[in-house]
Coordinates of N, CA and C in Angstrom, one line a residue:
M185 N 14.7 3.0 13.8 CA 15.2 2.8 12.5 C 14.5 3.9 11.6
T186 N 15.4 4.7 11.0 CA 14.9 5.8 10.2 C 14.6 5.4 8.8
V187 N 13.4 5.6 8.3 CA 13.0 5.2 7.0 C 12.5 6.5 6.3
T188 N 12.9 6.7 5.1 CA 12.4 7.9 4.3 C 11.3 7.3 3.3
F189 N 10.1 7.9 3.4 CA 9.0 7.6 2.5 C 8.9 8.6 1.5
R190 N 8.8 8.2 0.2 CA 8.7 9.1 -0.9 C 8.1 8.4 -2.1
P191 N 7.6 9.2 -3.1 CA 7.1 8.5 -4.3 C 8.1 7.6 -5.0
A192 N 7.7 6.5 -5.5 CA 8.6 5.6 -6.2 C 9.0 6.1 -7.5
T193 N 10.1 5.7 -8.0 CA 10.5 6.0 -9.4 C 10.3 4.7 -10.3
R194 N 10.3 4.9 -11.5 CA 10.1 3.7 -12.5 C 11.2 2.7 -12.3
D195 N 12.4 3.2 -12.0 CA 13.6 2.3 -11.7 C 13.4 1.4 -10.5
E196 N 12.5 1.8 -9.6 CA 12.3 1.0 -8.4 C 11.1 0.0 -8.5
V197 N 10.5 -0.1 -9.7 CA 9.4 -1.0 -9.8 C 9.8 -2.4 -9.6
A198 N 11.0 -2.8 -10.0 CA 11.5 -4.2 -9.7 C 11.6 -4.4 -8.2
D199 N 12.1 -3.4 -7.4 CA 12.2 -3.5 -6.0 C 10.8 -3.7 -5.3
V200 N 9.8 -2.9 -5.8 CA 8.5 -3.0 -5.3 C 7.9 -4.4 -5.6
L201 N 8.1 -4.9 -6.8 CA 7.6 -6.2 -7.2 C 8.2 -7.3 -6.3
A202 N 9.5 -7.2 -6.0 CA 10.2 -8.1 -5.1 C 9.5 -8.1 -3.7
L203 N 9.1 -6.9 -3.2 CA 8.4 -6.9 -2.0 C 7.0 -7.5 -2.1
L204 N 6.3 -7.3 -3.2 CA 5.0 -7.9 -3.4 C 5.1 -9.4 -3.4
Q205 N 6.2 -9.9 -4.0 CA 6.4 -11.4 -4.2 C 6.9 -12.0 -2.9
D206 N 7.5 -11.2 -2.0 CA 8.1 -11.7 -0.7 C 7.0 -11.8 0.4
D207 N 6.0 -12.6 0.1 CA 4.8 -12.7 0.9 C 4.1 -14.0 0.5
K208 N 3.5 -14.6 1.5 CA 2.9 -15.9 1.3 C 1.8 -15.9 0.2
L209 N 1.0 -14.8 0.2 CA 0.0 -14.7 -0.8 C 0.5 -14.1 -2.1
G210 N 1.4 -13.1 -2.0 CA 2.0 -12.5 -3.2 C 2.8 -13.5 -4.0
A211 N 3.5 -14.4 -3.3 CA 4.3 -15.4 -4.0 C 3.6 -16.2 -5.1
T212 N 2.3 -16.4 -4.8 CA 1.5 -17.2 -5.8 C 0.6 -16.4 -6.7
R213 N 0.5 -15.1 -6.5 CA -0.4 -14.3 -7.3 C 0.3 -13.2 -8.2
E214 N 1.6 -12.9 -7.9 CA 2.3 -11.9 -8.6 C 3.0 -12.6 -9.8
G215 N 3.1 -11.8 -10.9 CA 3.7 -12.3 -12.1 C 5.2 -12.1 -12.1
L216 N 5.9 -12.5 -13.1 CA 7.3 -12.3 -13.3 C 7.7 -11.3 -14.3
D217 N 6.8 -10.9 -15.2 CA 7.1 -10.0 -16.3 C 7.2 -8.6 -15.8
L218 N 8.4 -8.1 -15.6 CA 8.6 -6.7 -15.1 C 7.9 -5.7 -16.0
A219 N 7.9 -5.9 -17.3 CA 7.3 -5.0 -18.3 C 5.9 -4.7 -17.9
D220 N 5.1 -5.7 -17.5 CA 3.7 -5.5 -17.2 C 3.6 -4.5 -16.0
Y221 N 4.5 -4.7 -15.0 CA 4.4 -3.8 -13.8 C 4.9 -2.4 -14.1
Q222 N 5.9 -2.3 -15.0 CA 6.3 -0.9 -15.4 C 5.2 -0.2 -16.2
T223 N 4.5 -0.9 -17.0 CA 3.3 -0.3 -17.7 C 2.3 0.1 -16.7
A224 N 2.0 -0.7 -15.7 CA 1.0 -0.3 -14.7 C 1.5 0.9 -13.9
F225 N 2.8 1.0 -13.6 CA 3.4 2.1 -12.9 C 3.2 3.4 -13.8
D226 N 3.4 3.3 -15.1 CA 3.2 4.4 -16.0 C 1.8 4.9 -15.9
S227 N 0.9 4.0 -15.9 CA -0.6 4.3 -15.8 C -0.9 5.0 -14.5
M228 N -0.3 4.5 -13.4 CA -0.5 5.1 -12.1 C 0.0 6.5 -12.1
T229 N 1.2 6.7 -12.6 CA 1.7 8.1 -12.6 C 1.0 9.1 -13.4
D230 N 0.2 8.6 -14.4 CA -0.6 9.4 -15.2 C -1.9 9.8 -14.5
E231 N -2.2 9.1 -13.4 CA -3.4 9.4 -12.6 C -2.9 10.3 -11.4
A232 N -3.3 11.5 -11.4 CA -2.8 12.5 -10.4 C -3.1 12.1 -9.0
A233 N -4.2 11.3 -8.7 CA -4.5 10.9 -7.4 C -4.1 9.5 -7.0
N234 N -3.2 8.9 -7.7 CA -2.8 7.6 -7.5 C -1.2 7.5 -7.3
H235 N -0.8 7.1 -6.1 CA 0.7 7.2 -5.8 C 1.2 5.9 -5.3
L236 N 2.4 5.5 -5.8 CA 3.1 4.4 -5.3 C 4.2 5.0 -4.4
I237 N 4.2 4.6 -3.2 CA 5.2 5.2 -2.2 C 6.2 4.1 -1.8
V238 N 7.4 4.4 -1.7 CA 8.4 3.5 -1.2 C 9.0 4.0 0.1
G239 N 9.4 3.1 1.0 CA 10.2 3.4 2.2 C 11.6 3.0 1.9
V240 N 12.6 3.9 2.1 CA 14.0 3.6 1.7 C 14.8 3.8 3.0
R241 N 15.8 2.9 3.2 CA 16.7 3.0 4.2 C 18.1 2.6 3.7
E242 N 19.1 3.5 3.8 CA 20.4 3.3 3.3 C 20.4 2.8 1.9
G243 N 19.6 3.5 1.0 CA 19.6 3.2 -0.4 C 18.8 1.9 -0.8
R244 N 18.2 1.2 0.2 CA 17.4 0.0 -0.1 C 15.9 0.3 0.0
V245 N 15.2 -0.1 -1.0 CA 13.7 -0.1 -0.8 C 13.3 -1.2 0.1
I246 N 12.8 -0.8 1.3 CA 12.4 -1.8 2.3 C 10.9 -1.9 2.6
A247 N 10.1 -1.0 2.0 CA 8.7 -1.0 2.2 C 8.0 -0.3 1.1
T248 N 6.7 -0.5 0.9 CA 5.9 0.1 -0.1 C 4.5 0.1 0.2
Y249 N 3.8 1.0 -0.3 CA 2.3 1.1 -0.3 C 1.8 1.9 -1.4
Q250 N 0.6 1.7 -1.8 CA -0.1 2.5 -2.8 C -1.2 3.3 -2.1
I251 N -1.3 4.6 -2.4 CA -2.3 5.4 -1.8 C -3.1 6.2 -3.0
T252 N -4.4 6.1 -2.9 CA -5.2 6.7 -3.9 C -6.2 7.6 -3.2
F253 N -6.3 8.8 -3.7 CA -7.2 9.8 -3.2 C -8.5 9.8 -4.0
I254 N -9.7 9.7 -3.3 CA -11.0 9.5 -4.0 C -11.9 10.6 -3.5
S255 N -12.4 11.4 -4.4 CA -13.5 12.3 -4.1 C -14.8 11.6 -4.2
G256 N -15.8 12.0 -3.3 CA -17.1 11.3 -3.4 C -18.2 12.2 -2.8
L257 N -19.4 11.8 -2.9 CA -20.5 12.5 -2.4 C -21.0 12.0 -1.0
S258 N -20.7 10.7 -0.7 CA -21.2 10.2 0.6 C -20.4 10.7 1.7
L259 N -20.9 10.6 2.9 CA -20.3 11.1 4.2 C -20.0 12.6 4.1
R260 N -21.1 13.3 3.6 CA -21.0 14.8 3.5 C -19.9 15.2 2.5
A261 N -19.8 14.5 1.4 CA -18.9 14.8 0.3 C -17.4 14.6 0.8
A262 N -17.2 13.5 1.6 CA -15.9 13.3 2.1 C -14.9 12.8 1.0
R263 N -13.7 13.3 1.1 CA -12.6 12.9 0.3 C -11.9 11.8 1.1
R264 N -11.6 10.7 0.5 CA -11.0 9.6 1.3 C -9.7 9.1 0.6
A265 N -8.9 8.5 1.4 CA -7.7 7.8 0.9 C -7.8 6.3 1.0
Q266 N -7.4 5.7 0.0 CA -7.5 4.2 -0.1 C -6.0 3.7 -0.1
I267 N -5.7 2.8 0.9 CA -4.3 2.3 0.9 C -4.4 0.8 0.4
E268 N -3.4 0.5 -0.4 CA -3.3 -0.9 -1.0 C -1.9 -1.3 -1.0
S269 N -1.7 -2.6 -1.1 CA -0.4 -3.2 -1.4 C 0.7 -2.8 -0.3
V270 N 0.3 -2.9 0.9 CA 1.2 -2.5 2.0 C 2.2 -3.7 2.2
R271 N 3.5 -3.4 2.2 CA 4.5 -4.4 2.4 C 5.7 -3.8 3.0
V272 N 6.3 -4.7 3.9 CA 7.6 -4.4 4.5 C 8.5 -5.6 4.2
A273 N 9.7 -5.4 3.9 CA 10.7 -6.5 3.6 C 10.6 -7.5 4.8
S274 N 10.5 -8.8 4.5 CA 10.3 -9.8 5.5 C 11.4 -9.9 6.5
D275 N 12.6 -9.5 6.2 CA 13.7 -9.5 7.2 C 13.7 -8.3 8.1
L276 N 12.8 -7.4 7.9 CA 12.7 -6.2 8.7 C 11.4 -6.0 9.4
R277 N 10.5 -7.0 9.3 CA 9.2 -6.9 9.9 C 9.3 -6.9 11.4
G278 N 8.4 -6.3 12.1 CA 8.4 -6.3 13.6 C 9.3 -5.2 14.2
Q279 N 9.8 -4.3 13.3 CA 10.7 -3.2 13.8 C 10.1 -1.8 13.8
G280 N 8.8 -1.7 13.6 CA 8.2 -0.4 13.6 C 8.1 0.2 12.3
I281 N 8.5 -0.4 11.2 CA 8.5 0.2 9.9 C 7.0 0.4 9.4
G282 N 6.2 -0.6 9.7 CA 4.8 -0.6 9.3 C 4.1 0.6 10.0
Q283 N 4.4 0.9 11.2 CA 3.8 2.0 11.9 C 4.2 3.3 11.3
Q284 N 5.5 3.4 11.0 CA 6.0 4.6 10.3 C 5.3 4.8 8.9
M285 N 5.1 3.7 8.2 CA 4.5 3.7 6.9 C 3.0 4.2 7.0
I286 N 2.3 3.7 7.9 CA 0.9 4.1 8.1 C 0.8 5.5 8.5
A287 N 1.7 6.0 9.4 CA 1.8 7.4 9.8 C 2.1 8.3 8.6
D288 N 2.9 7.8 7.7 CA 3.2 8.6 6.4 C 1.9 8.6 5.6
A289 N 1.2 7.5 5.5 CA 0.0 7.5 4.6 C -1.0 8.4 5.2
I290 N -1.2 8.4 6.5 CA -2.2 9.3 7.2 C -1.8 10.8 7.0
A291 N -0.5 11.1 7.1 CA -0.1 12.5 6.8 C -0.4 12.9 5.4
R292 N -0.1 12.0 4.4 CA -0.4 12.3 3.0 C -1.9 12.5 2.8
A293 N -2.7 11.7 3.5 CA -4.1 11.8 3.3 C -4.7 13.1 3.9
K294 N -4.1 13.5 5.0 CA -4.6 14.8 5.6 C -4.1 15.9 4.7
T295 N -2.9 15.9 4.2 CA -2.5 16.9 3.3 C -3.3 17.0 2.0
A296 N -3.9 15.9 1.6 CA -4.7 15.9 0.4 C -6.2 16.2 0.7
G297 N -6.5 16.6 1.9 CA -7.8 17.0 2.3 C -8.8 15.9 2.6
C298 N -8.2 14.7 2.9 CA -9.1 13.6 3.2 C -9.6 13.6 4.6
S299 N -10.8 13.1 4.8 CA -11.3 13.0 6.2 C -11.5 11.6 6.6
L300 N -11.1 10.7 5.8 CA -11.2 9.2 6.0 C -10.1 8.5 5.3
I301 N -9.5 7.5 6.0 CA -8.5 6.6 5.3 C -9.0 5.2 5.5
Q302 N -8.9 4.5 4.4 CA -9.5 3.1 4.5 C -8.5 2.1 3.8
L303 N -8.7 0.9 4.1 CA -7.9 -0.2 3.4 C -8.6 -1.5 3.4
T304 N -8.2 -2.4 2.6 CA -8.7 -3.7 2.6 C -7.5 -4.6 2.8
M305 N -7.8 -5.8 3.3 CA -6.7 -6.8 3.4 C -7.3 -8.2 3.3
N306 N -6.6 -9.2 2.9 CA -7.0 -10.5 2.8 C -7.4 -11.0 4.2
K307 N -8.6 -11.6 4.4 CA -9.0 -12.0 5.7 C -8.2 -13.1 6.3
S308 N -7.3 -13.7 5.6 CA -6.5 -14.7 6.2 C -5.3 -14.1 7.0
R309 N -5.1 -12.8 6.8 CA -4.0 -12.2 7.5 C -4.4 -11.7 8.9
T310 N -4.5 -12.6 9.8 CA -5.0 -12.3 11.2 C -4.0 -11.4 11.9
D311 N -2.7 -11.6 11.8 CA -1.7 -10.8 12.4 C -1.8 -9.3 11.9
T312 N -2.0 -9.2 10.6 CA -2.1 -7.9 10.0 C -3.4 -7.2 10.5
A313 N -4.5 -7.9 10.7 CA -5.7 -7.3 11.2 C -5.4 -6.7 12.6
R314 N -4.7 -7.5 13.4 CA -4.4 -7.0 14.8 C -3.5 -5.7 14.7
F315 N -2.6 -5.7 13.7 CA -1.7 -4.5 13.5 C -2.5 -3.3 13.2
Y316 N -3.4 -3.4 12.2 CA -4.2 -2.3 11.8 C -5.1 -1.8 12.9
E317 N -5.7 -2.7 13.7 CA -6.6 -2.4 14.8 C -5.8 -1.6 15.9
S318 N -4.5 -2.0 16.1 CA -3.7 -1.3 17.1 C -3.4 0.1 16.7
L319 N -3.5 0.4 15.4 CA -3.3 1.8 14.9 C -4.6 2.6 14.8
G320 N -5.7 2.0 15.3 CA -7.0 2.8 15.3 C -7.9 2.5 14.1
F321 N -7.5 1.6 13.2 CA -8.5 1.2 12.2 C -9.5 0.2 12.8
T322 N -10.7 0.3 12.3 CA -11.8 -0.6 12.8 C -12.3 -1.4 11.6
P323 N -12.6 -2.7 11.8 CA -13.2 -3.5 10.8 C -14.7 -3.3 10.6
S324 N -15.0 -2.1 10.1 CA -16.4 -1.6 10.1 C -17.2 -2.1 8.9
H325 N -16.6 -2.6 7.9 CA -17.3 -2.9 6.6 C -16.9 -4.3 6.2
I326 N -17.7 -4.9 5.3 CA -17.3 -6.2 4.7 C -17.0 -5.8 3.2
G327 N -15.9 -6.2 2.7 CA -15.6 -6.0 1.3 C -15.8 -7.2 0.4
Y328 N -16.1 -6.9 -0.8 CA -16.2 -8.0 -1.8 C -15.4 -7.6 -3.0
K329 N -14.9 -8.6 -3.7 CA -14.2 -8.5 -4.9 C -14.7 -9.4 -6.0
R330 N -14.6 -9.1 -7.2 CA -15.0 -9.9 -8.3 C -14.0 -9.8 -9.4
N331 N -13.4 -10.9 -9.8 CA -12.4 -10.9 -10.9 C -13.2 -10.6 -12.2
L332 N -12.6 -9.8 -13.1 CA -13.2 -9.4 -14.4 C -12.5 -10.1 -15.5
I333 N -11.4 -10.7 -15.3 CA -10.7 -11.4 -16.4 C -10.5 -12.9 -16.0

């Protein structure tokens, strides 16, 4: 299955939101006000190192992820890529799209001069953990989050 990965457009924010909501966790935590998501998209596009990527097949947005490039001092001043909000349309899961998407993210990270790519995921997603491990990711760190609002 051929999928084209490219930066999302503002007109595709509703499609991305639908992918985020088409998920057992996303169904309960994503909002319905498209305007909030469009405002967030505008902020993301203003940040040169922050990109919303969509996977498109036959004109349909079927996958998405966010990739952010972070410069830092640790690990010999390593530049790293952070992947977030990885989703594939539920009716197309298990067809290799996720592998193509991660390969795209890795290629973008290398092009941006990154020496490390990282991600976080909800620990309840055991199938997802196996998927990432099959692609060479290792669960080397423990992550913490704290809500600020």
